[in-house]
XYZ file of C-alpha atoms in Angstrom:
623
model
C 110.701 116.127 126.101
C 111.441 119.616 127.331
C 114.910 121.072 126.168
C 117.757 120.671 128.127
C 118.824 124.046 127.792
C 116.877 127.463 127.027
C 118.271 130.843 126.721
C 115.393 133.855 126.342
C 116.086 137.195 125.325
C 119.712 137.171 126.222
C 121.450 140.673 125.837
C 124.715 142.005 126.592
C 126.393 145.250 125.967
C 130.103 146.315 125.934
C 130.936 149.869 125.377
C 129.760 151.251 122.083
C 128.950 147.462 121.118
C 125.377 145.548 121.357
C 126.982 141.979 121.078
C 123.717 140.254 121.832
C 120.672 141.912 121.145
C 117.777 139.410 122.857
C 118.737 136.212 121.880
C 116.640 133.359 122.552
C 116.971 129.516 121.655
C 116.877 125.683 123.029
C 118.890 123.297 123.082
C 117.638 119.638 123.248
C 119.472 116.202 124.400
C 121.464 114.738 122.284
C 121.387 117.347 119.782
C 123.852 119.247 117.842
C 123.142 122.593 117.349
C 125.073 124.720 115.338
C 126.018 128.854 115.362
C 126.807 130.552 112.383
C 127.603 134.209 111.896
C 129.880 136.804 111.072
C 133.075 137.685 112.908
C 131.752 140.459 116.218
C 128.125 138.602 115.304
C 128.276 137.897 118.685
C 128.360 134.205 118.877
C 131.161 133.886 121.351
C 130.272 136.529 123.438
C 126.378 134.289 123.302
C 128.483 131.206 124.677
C 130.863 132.933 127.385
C 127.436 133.777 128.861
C 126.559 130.031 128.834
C 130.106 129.299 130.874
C 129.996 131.960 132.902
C 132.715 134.355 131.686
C 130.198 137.161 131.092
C 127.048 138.095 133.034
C 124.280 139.174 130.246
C 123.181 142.489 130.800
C 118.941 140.704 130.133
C 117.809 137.854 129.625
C 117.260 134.115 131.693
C 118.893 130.569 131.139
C 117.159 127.495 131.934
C 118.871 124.547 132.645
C 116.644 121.066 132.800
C 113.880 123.183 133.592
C 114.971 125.386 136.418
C 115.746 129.461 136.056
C 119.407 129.746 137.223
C 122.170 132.044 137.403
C 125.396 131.445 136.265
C 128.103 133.746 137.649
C 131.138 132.112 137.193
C 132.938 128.854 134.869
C 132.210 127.093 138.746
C 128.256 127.962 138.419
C 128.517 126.027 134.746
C 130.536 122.856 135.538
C 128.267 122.495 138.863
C 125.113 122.773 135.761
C 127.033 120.394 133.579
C 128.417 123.113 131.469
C 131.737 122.712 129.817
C 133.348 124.765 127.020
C 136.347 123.771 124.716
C 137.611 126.975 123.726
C 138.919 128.165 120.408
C 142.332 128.840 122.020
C 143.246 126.125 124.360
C 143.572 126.148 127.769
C 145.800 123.702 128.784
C 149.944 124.298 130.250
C 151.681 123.268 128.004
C 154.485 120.783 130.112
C 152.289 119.408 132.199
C 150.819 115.980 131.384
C 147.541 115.046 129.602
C 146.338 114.060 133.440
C 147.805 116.489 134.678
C 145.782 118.843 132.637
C 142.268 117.141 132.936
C 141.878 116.461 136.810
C 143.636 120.754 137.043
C 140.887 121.878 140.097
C 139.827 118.613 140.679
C 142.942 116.514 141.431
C 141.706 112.811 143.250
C 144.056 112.762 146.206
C 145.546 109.501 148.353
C 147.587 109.166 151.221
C 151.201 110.409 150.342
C 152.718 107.567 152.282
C 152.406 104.372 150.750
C 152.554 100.192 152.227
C 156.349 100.063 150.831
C 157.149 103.558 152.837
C 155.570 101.335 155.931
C 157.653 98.089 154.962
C 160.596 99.976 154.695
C 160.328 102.403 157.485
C 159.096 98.905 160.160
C 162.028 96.727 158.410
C 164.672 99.782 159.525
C 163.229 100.456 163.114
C 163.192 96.741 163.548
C 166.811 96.179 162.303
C 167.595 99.339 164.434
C 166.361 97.871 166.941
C 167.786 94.581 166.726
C 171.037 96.003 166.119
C 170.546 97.558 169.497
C 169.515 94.517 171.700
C 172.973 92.796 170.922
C 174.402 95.496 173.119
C 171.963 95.709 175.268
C 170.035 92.299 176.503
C 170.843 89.255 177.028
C 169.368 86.354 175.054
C 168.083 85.603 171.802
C 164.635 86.052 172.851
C 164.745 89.581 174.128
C 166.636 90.673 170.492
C 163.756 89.250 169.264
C 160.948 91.361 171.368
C 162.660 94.264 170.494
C 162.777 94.049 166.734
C 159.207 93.242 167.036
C 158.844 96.549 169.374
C 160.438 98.321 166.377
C 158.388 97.546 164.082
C 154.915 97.820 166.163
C 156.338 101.501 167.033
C 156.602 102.057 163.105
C 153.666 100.328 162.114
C 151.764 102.102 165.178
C 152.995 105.655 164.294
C 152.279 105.033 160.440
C 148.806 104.225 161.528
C 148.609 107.660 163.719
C 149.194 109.629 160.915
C 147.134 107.846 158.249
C 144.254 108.252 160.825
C 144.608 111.960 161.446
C 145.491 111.844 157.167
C 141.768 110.422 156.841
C 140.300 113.114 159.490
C 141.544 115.940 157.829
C 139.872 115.605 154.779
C 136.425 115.823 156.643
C 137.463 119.131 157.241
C 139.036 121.458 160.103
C 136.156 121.385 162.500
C 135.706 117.903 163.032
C 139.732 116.968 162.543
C 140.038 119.546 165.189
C 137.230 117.944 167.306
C 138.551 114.469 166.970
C 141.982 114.699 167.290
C 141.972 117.425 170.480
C 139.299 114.782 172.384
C 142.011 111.519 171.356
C 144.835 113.016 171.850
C 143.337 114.796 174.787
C 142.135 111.773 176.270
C 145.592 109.892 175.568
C 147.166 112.678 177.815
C 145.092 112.318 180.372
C 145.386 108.592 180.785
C 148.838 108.328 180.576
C 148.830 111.569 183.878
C 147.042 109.646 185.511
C 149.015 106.235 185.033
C 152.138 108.367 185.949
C 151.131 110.160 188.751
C 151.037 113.457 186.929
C 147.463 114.364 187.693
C 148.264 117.952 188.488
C 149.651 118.505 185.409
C 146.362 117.191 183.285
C 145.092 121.192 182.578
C 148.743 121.081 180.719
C 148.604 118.232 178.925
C 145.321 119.464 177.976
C 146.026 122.534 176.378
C 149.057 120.438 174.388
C 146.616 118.440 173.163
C 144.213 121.615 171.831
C 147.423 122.987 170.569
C 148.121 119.534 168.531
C 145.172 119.596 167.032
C 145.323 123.169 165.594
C 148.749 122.715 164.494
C 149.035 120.060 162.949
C 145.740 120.402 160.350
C 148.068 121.862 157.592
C 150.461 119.660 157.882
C 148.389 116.384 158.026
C 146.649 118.274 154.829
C 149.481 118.247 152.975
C 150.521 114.706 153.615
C 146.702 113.293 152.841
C 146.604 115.063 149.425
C 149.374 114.315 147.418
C 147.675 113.393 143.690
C 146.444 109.831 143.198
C 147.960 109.889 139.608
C 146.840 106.082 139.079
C 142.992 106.606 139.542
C 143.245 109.641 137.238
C 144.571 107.533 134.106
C 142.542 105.208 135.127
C 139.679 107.335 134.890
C 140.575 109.148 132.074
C 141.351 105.704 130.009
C 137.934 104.794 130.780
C 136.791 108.432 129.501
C 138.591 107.341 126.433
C 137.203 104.432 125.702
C 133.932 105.130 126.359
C 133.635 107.984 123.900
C 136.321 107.445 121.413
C 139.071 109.627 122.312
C 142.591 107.731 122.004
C 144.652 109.775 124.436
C 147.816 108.867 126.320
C 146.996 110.053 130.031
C 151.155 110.433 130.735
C 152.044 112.387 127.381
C 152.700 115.507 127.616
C 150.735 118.423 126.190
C 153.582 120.350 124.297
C 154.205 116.608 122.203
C 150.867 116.459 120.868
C 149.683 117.719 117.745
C 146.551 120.316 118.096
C 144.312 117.367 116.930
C 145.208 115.391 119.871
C 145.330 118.573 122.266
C 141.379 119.269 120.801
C 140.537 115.541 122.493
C 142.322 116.460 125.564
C 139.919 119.934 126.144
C 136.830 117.556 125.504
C 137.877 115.034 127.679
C 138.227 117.785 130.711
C 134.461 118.568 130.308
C 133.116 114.726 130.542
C 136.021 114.344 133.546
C 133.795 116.912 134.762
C 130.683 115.154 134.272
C 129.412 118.020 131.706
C 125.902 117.251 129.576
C 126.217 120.472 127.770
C 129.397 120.737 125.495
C 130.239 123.765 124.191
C 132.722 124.251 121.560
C 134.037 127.426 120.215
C 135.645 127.181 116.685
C 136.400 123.511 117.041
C 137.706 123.113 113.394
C 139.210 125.986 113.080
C 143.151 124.309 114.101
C 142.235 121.521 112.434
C 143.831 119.811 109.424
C 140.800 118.097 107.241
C 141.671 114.719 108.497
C 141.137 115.874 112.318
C 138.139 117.737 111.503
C 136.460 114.146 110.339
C 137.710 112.386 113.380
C 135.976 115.257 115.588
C 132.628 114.770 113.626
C 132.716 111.145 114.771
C 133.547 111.962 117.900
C 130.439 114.951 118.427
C 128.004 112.463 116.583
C 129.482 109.591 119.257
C 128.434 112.062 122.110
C 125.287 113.001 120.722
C 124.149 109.494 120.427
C 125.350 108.781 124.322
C 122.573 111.372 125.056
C 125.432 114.808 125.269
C 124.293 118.160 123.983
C 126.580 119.997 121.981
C 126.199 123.866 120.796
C 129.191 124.604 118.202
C 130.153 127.975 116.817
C 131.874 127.319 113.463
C 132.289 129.645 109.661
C 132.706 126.896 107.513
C 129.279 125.908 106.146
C 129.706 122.667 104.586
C 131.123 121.387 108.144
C 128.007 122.641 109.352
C 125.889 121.184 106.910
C 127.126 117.795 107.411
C 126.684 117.793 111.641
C 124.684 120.130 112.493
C 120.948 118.783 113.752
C 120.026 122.133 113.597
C 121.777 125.504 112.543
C 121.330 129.246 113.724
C 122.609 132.351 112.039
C 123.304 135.456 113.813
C 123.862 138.550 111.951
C 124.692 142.197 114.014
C 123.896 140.348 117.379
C 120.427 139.157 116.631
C 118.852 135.832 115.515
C 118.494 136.245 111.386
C 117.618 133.024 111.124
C 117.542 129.296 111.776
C 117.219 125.919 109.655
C 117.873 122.554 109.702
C 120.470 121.318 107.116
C 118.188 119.151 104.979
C 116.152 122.361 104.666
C 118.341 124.855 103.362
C 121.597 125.069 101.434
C 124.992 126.691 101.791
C 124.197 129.625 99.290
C 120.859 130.625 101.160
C 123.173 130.027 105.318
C 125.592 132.350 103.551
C 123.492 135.423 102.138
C 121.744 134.814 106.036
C 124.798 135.407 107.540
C 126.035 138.379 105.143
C 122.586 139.951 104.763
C 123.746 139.455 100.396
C 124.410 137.220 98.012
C 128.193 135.727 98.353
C 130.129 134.179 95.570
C 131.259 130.856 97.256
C 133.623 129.816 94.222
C 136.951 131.636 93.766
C 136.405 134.066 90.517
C 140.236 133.975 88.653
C 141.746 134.513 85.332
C 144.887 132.796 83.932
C 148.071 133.620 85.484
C 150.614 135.735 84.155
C 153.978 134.489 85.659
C 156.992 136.669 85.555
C 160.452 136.899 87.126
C 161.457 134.705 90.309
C 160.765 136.865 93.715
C 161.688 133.886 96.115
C 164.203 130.891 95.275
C 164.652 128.731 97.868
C 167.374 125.768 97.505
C 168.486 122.739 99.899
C 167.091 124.668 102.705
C 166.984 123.143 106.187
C 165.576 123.781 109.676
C 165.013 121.919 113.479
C 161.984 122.724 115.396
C 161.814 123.617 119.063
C 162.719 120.353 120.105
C 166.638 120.348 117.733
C 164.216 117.487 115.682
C 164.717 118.311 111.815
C 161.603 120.021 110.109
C 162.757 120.897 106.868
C 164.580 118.499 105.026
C 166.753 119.951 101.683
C 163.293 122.362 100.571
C 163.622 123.578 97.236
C 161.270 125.546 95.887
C 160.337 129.161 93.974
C 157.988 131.438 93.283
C 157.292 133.848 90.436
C 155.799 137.381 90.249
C 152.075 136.832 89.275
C 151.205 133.359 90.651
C 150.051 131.441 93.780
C 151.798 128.454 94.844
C 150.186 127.043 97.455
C 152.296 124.723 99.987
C 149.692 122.023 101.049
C 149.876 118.794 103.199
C 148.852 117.101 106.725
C 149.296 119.789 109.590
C 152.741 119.379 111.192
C 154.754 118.155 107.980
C 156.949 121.114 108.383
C 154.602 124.329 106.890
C 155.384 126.210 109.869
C 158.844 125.876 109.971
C 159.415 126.826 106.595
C 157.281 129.841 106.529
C 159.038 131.133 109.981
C 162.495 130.405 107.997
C 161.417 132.398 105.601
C 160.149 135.289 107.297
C 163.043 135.247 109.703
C 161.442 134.240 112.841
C 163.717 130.916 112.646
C 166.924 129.935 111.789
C 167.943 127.690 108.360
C 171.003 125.009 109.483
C 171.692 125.126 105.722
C 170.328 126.027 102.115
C 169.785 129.409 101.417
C 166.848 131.740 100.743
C 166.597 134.473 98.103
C 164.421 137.083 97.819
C 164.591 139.957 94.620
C 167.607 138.058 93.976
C 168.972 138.876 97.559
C 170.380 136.174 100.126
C 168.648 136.379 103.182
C 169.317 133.383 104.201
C 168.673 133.823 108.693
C 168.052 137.927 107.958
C 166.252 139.470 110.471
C 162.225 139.947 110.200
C 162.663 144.021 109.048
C 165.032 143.305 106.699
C 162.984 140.948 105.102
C 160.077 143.046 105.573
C 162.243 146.404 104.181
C 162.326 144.296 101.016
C 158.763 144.519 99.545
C 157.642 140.835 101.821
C 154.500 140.712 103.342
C 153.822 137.737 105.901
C 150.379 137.057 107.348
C 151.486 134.252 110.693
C 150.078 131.007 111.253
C 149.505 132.119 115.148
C 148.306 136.077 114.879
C 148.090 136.132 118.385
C 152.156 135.307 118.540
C 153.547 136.456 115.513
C 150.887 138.786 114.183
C 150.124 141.446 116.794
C 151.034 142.981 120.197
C 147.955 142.067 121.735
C 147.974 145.188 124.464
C 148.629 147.556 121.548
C 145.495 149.641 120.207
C 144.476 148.862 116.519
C 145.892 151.939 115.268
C 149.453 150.796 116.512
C 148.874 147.212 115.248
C 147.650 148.667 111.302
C 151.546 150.154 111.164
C 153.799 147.582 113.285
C 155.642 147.405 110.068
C 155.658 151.024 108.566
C 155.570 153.113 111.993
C 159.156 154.400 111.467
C 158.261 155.443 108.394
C 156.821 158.804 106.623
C 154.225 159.770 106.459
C 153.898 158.286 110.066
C 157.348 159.280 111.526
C 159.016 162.593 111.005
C 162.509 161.923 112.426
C 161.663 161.107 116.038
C 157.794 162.136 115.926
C 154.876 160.111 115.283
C 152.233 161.921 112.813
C 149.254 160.956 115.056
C 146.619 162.579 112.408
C 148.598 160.732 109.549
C 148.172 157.543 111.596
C 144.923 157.785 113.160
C 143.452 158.733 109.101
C 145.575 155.883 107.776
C 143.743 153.425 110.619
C 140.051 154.293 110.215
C 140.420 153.900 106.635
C 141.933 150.136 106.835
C 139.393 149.325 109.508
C 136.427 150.562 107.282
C 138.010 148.891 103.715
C 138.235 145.679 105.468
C 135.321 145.547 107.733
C 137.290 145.539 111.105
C 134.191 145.205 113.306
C 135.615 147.621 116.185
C 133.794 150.610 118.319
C 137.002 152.434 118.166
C 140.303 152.223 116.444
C 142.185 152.725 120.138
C 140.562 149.514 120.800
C 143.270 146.692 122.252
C 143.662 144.348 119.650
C 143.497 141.643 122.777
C 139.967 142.899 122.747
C 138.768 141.786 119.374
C 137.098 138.833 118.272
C 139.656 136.609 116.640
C 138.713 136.770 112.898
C 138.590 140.698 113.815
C 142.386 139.794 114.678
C 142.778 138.331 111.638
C 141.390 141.166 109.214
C 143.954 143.454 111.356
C 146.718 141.712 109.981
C 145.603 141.212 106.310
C 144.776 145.062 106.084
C 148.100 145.848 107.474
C 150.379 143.448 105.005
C 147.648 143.890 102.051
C 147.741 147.605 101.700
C 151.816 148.507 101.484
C 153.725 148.167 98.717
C 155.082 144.454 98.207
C 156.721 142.339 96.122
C 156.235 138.684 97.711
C 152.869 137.691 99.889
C 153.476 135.129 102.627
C 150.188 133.622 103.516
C 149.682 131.203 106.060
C 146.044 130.019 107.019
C 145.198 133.626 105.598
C 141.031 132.410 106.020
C 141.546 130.853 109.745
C 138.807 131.865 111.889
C 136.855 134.334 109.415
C 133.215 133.985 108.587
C 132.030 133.105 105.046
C 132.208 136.748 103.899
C 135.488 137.582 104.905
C 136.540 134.556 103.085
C 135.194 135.427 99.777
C 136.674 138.972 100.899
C 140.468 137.927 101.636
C 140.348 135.493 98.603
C 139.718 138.072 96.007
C 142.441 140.604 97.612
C 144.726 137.362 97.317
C 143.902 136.935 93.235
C 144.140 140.424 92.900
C 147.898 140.355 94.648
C 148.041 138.253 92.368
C 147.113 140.338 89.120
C 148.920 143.063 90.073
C 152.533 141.206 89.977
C 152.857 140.389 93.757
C 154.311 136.630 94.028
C 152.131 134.480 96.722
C 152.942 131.719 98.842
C 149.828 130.578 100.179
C 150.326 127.725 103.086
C 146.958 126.338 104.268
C 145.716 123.126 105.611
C 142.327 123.981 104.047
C 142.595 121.947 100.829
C 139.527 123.604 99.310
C 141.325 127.065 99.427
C 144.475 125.453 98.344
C 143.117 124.374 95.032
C 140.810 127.308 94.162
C 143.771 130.149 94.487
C 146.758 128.433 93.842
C 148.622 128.444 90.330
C 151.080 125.668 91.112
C 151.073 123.448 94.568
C 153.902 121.888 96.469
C 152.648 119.338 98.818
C 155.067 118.532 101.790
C 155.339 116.059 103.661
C 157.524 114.739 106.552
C 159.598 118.173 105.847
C 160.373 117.991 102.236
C 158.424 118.765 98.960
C 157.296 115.362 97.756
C 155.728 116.913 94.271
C 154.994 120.416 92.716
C 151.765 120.165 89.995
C 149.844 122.368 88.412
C 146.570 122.909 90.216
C 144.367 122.546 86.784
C 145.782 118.885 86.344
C 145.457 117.709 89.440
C 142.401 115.995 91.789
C 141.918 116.432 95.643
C 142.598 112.413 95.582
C 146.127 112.605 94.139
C 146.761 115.549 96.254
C 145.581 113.589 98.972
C 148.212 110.874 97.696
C 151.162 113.117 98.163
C 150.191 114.582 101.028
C 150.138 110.809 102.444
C 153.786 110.719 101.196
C 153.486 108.751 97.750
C 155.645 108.708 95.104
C 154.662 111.808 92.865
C 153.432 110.230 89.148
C 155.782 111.601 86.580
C 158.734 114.222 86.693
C 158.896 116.942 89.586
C 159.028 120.637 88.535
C 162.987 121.771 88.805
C 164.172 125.183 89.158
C 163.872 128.098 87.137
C 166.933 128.547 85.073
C 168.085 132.148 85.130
């Protein structure tokens, strides 16, 4: 069976950047075909050429057999293209409908048979209300309540007629309605004697029919909310994806929000499935649901091409896996084939030590005490629920649990982005309980965001800017009022090459860069100042295998050298190979704090379900 999808000698070029350097592969039905590769490797620039966001420079796609081009995200839904992306693109208070059928909303009639009951009951009682004055016996009250409600009824059916014309389109509404009502005109002349007057009546009639299009339009296309659930239910069940059509978007958790993108493609009748970082928002219990849900597609005959960093999720769903290294094909295999050592040193072009290397820790004084601290989230809900917990120079706790338990309220507590309704937060032995963010910062504490395209950077800003967001006002980069541009611009392209920022140019917008590039902006600029505390959270999301090993040995190091490290990630792997200690939360409070060299992922998995933690909790410090 030929592929459903060929791509052959694909290139594209950006300034000073060869993101795709002739790129060729197929994609068969019901396959899932994985991408692998570092961050700027060029894999998402590879699938915004599928959708349409990019034009390739070279190359030709196939699609069921035929050459075509594909110009726009139009050209690829009309192919049966669709593309989850890794950010989502969905607003935010509209509904889950609301955000499927977006550009192709099924439209009814706006009036409805209870607007006609109602609007024939009031003519008629209008009009039976009026015979009593003006006729003269039962019967003719009657005739005229029935006249009411044939003139409703009559001009109802007027306007659902021209309602069902005008979605043929303007020519023939126009046609239609200027020969009826044209027609209607002249009859009614000619009945009243007015025949000199037809060329008149005429041109009304012309003039009807232009001006009333738009307005007809609008009342013929209000959205037929019912057949979209409906639709969308049946979407749902078909493929596995529990979703509430009337819920809205902001109340789901990014799990949810994940089914909602993939359900927008199939609304759109889309064969190919393209998913960009699926996992990477995940928490590990979503991530499993999604694999059901891919292999569930696959097997209904979908084809799915997946760009993803984390090789054992790619080992276990993959059909088939290729690695692209510098913007080239370095290699492809299918799982059973190869192993995660040999996908890794493809992807690196070296060997890359996939276990965490780390001595003993050395724990010292307390840097951060927190005690009975509490927080709401957006919605005035509570999300921290009396939090006590501490951390000591020279160790990594790591804060694990389900996404959503409260992890991202306490971190923005913390770093001052929200406000605590009680408890208190120390830091060096300082209250800074609701301080602001440079304050904090002024301190020695180092925060790498959950969100680095909210919290982490100013996404118009060049690189350079971005490296000192925190030390700008600062020598040797400000003298009084001046910036040292040399200073700077030395300070940048050293950061960028130490932590392989994959960039032509340090002037660069940060909006530009990939978004593991992103990430390694951020973890240069909080890794290489002087610090006392480390706030990490989901300090790995979205980097390639590489980076990983990279970021994890800076961590350790932090680590060695006195820093104290919070590490907050929903990856539970990382979780136990870094951290020291581990406080699991759950439902907003600490449920246990072990020691990560006496505990398994299944009692882990325990707390993080809320159970009863086995034995005494760890109190805090005295002194």
């Amino acid at each position: 069976m030929a592929p459903i999808l060929e791509v052959c000698n694909a290139t594209k070029r950006f300034p000073g950047v060869l993101a795709n350097d002739r790129v060729s592969f197929s994609l068969d039905r019901g396959e899932i075909l994985a991408f692998l590769g570092e961050n700027g490797a060029g894999k998402s620039t590879l699938m915004n050429i599928l959708y349409g966001l990019y034009a390739p420079d070279e190359g030709d796609i196939t699609v069921r057999g035929a050459s075509v081009a594909i110009n726009d995200p139009n050209d690829a839904i009309e192919l049966g293209i669709g593309m989850v992306h890794q950010h989502f693109q969905l607003v935010p208070v509209f509904t889950v409908a609301e955000n499927i059928v977006m550009g192709t909303e099924p439209t009814r009639f706006s009036f409805s048979w209870r607007t006609l009951g109602i609007a024939g009951g009031a003519a008629a009682f209008l009009g039976f209300v009026g015979s009593v004055f003006a006729l003269d016996s039962v019967g003719q009250w009657l005739v005229a309540s029935a006249a009411g409600g044939a003139a409703a009824a009559g001009i109802y059916g007027l306007v659902a007629l021209l309602g069902l014309l005008s979605r043929s389109g303007f020519r023939r509404y126009f046609a239609i309605s200027a020969v009826c009502s044209g027609a209607l005109f002249v009859v009614l002349a000619l009945a009243l004697g007015d025949a000199g007057r037809i060329p008149l009546l005429v041109f009304l009639a012309l003039l009807f029919a232009a001006a009333s299009f738009p307005a007809i339009r609008v009342l013929s296309t209000a959205l037929d909310r019912g057949t979209a659930a409906r639709r969308i239910r049946a979407l749902s069940a078909q493929y596995g994806l529990a979703v509430d059509p009337d819920a809205l978007i902001e109340s789901l958790p990014v799990g949810v929000q994940q089914r909602v993108e993939i359900i927008k493609t199939l609304y759109r009748e889309a064969e190919i499935l393209i998913l960009d970082e699926p996992t990477s928002v995940l928490t590990p219990q979503e991530t499993e649901e999604l694999f059901q849900i891919m292999r569930a597609l696959a097997d209904q005959g979908k084809s799915i091409t997946f760009i993803s960093h984390k090789l054992k999720e790619v080992m276990s769903i993959a059909d088939r896996i290729i690695v692209l290294r510098n913007g080239r094909v370095a290699g492809e295999a299918k799982p059973a084939e190869t192993s995660e050592a040999e996908l890794a040193e493809m992807m690196v072009g070296r060997e890359v030590a996939l276990a965490v290397e780390k001595g003993p820790a050395a724990p010292r004084e307390v840097v951060l005490e927190v005690t009975g601290l509490t927080a709401e989230d957006r919605r005035h809900q509570p999300a921290l629920r009396r939090v006590d917990l501490f951390v000591r120079a020279g160790e990594v706790l790591g804060v694990a649990g389900v996404q959503g338990n409260g992890q991202t309220e306490l971190v923005e507590v913390l770093t001052g982005l929200r406000p605590a309704t009680s408890g208190s937060v120390r830091v060096l032995g300082r209250d800074v309980t609701n301080a602001p963010p440079r304050a904090i910062t002024e301190l020695g504490v180092a925060h790498v965001p959950e969100d680095r395209q909210r919290d982490g950077l100013v996404l118009p800003f060049p690189i350079f800017d971005n490296l000192v967001l925190c030390t700008y006002y600062e020598p040797p980069f400000a003298k009084g009022p001046a910036v040292q541009f040399d200073q700077l611009y030395d300070y940048a392209e050293r950061l960028v090459g130490e932590f392989d920022v994959r960039t032509p140019s340090i002037a660069l917008p940060a909006q530009n860069l990939s978004g593991g590039n992103q990430q390694k902006v951020i973890v240069a600029r909080e890794f290489s100042r002087p610090i006392k505390l480390l706030i990490a959270a989901q300090p790995t999301r979205g980097l390639d295998v590489g980076s990983i090993e990279y970021i994890h040995r800076r961590l350790i190091e932090k680590r060695d050298e006195g820093v104290g490290v919070l590490l907050v990630s929903v990856e539970l792997d990382e979780i136990m190979a870094l951290s020291d200690r581990i406080a699991v939360m759950y439902e907003g409070r600490i449920v246990g704090t072990v020691n990560a060299d006496n505990v398994s992922r299944e009692q882990l998995g325990l707390l993080m379900a809320g159970a009863e933690p086995q034995g005494e909790k760890e109190g805090m410090p005295v002194g």
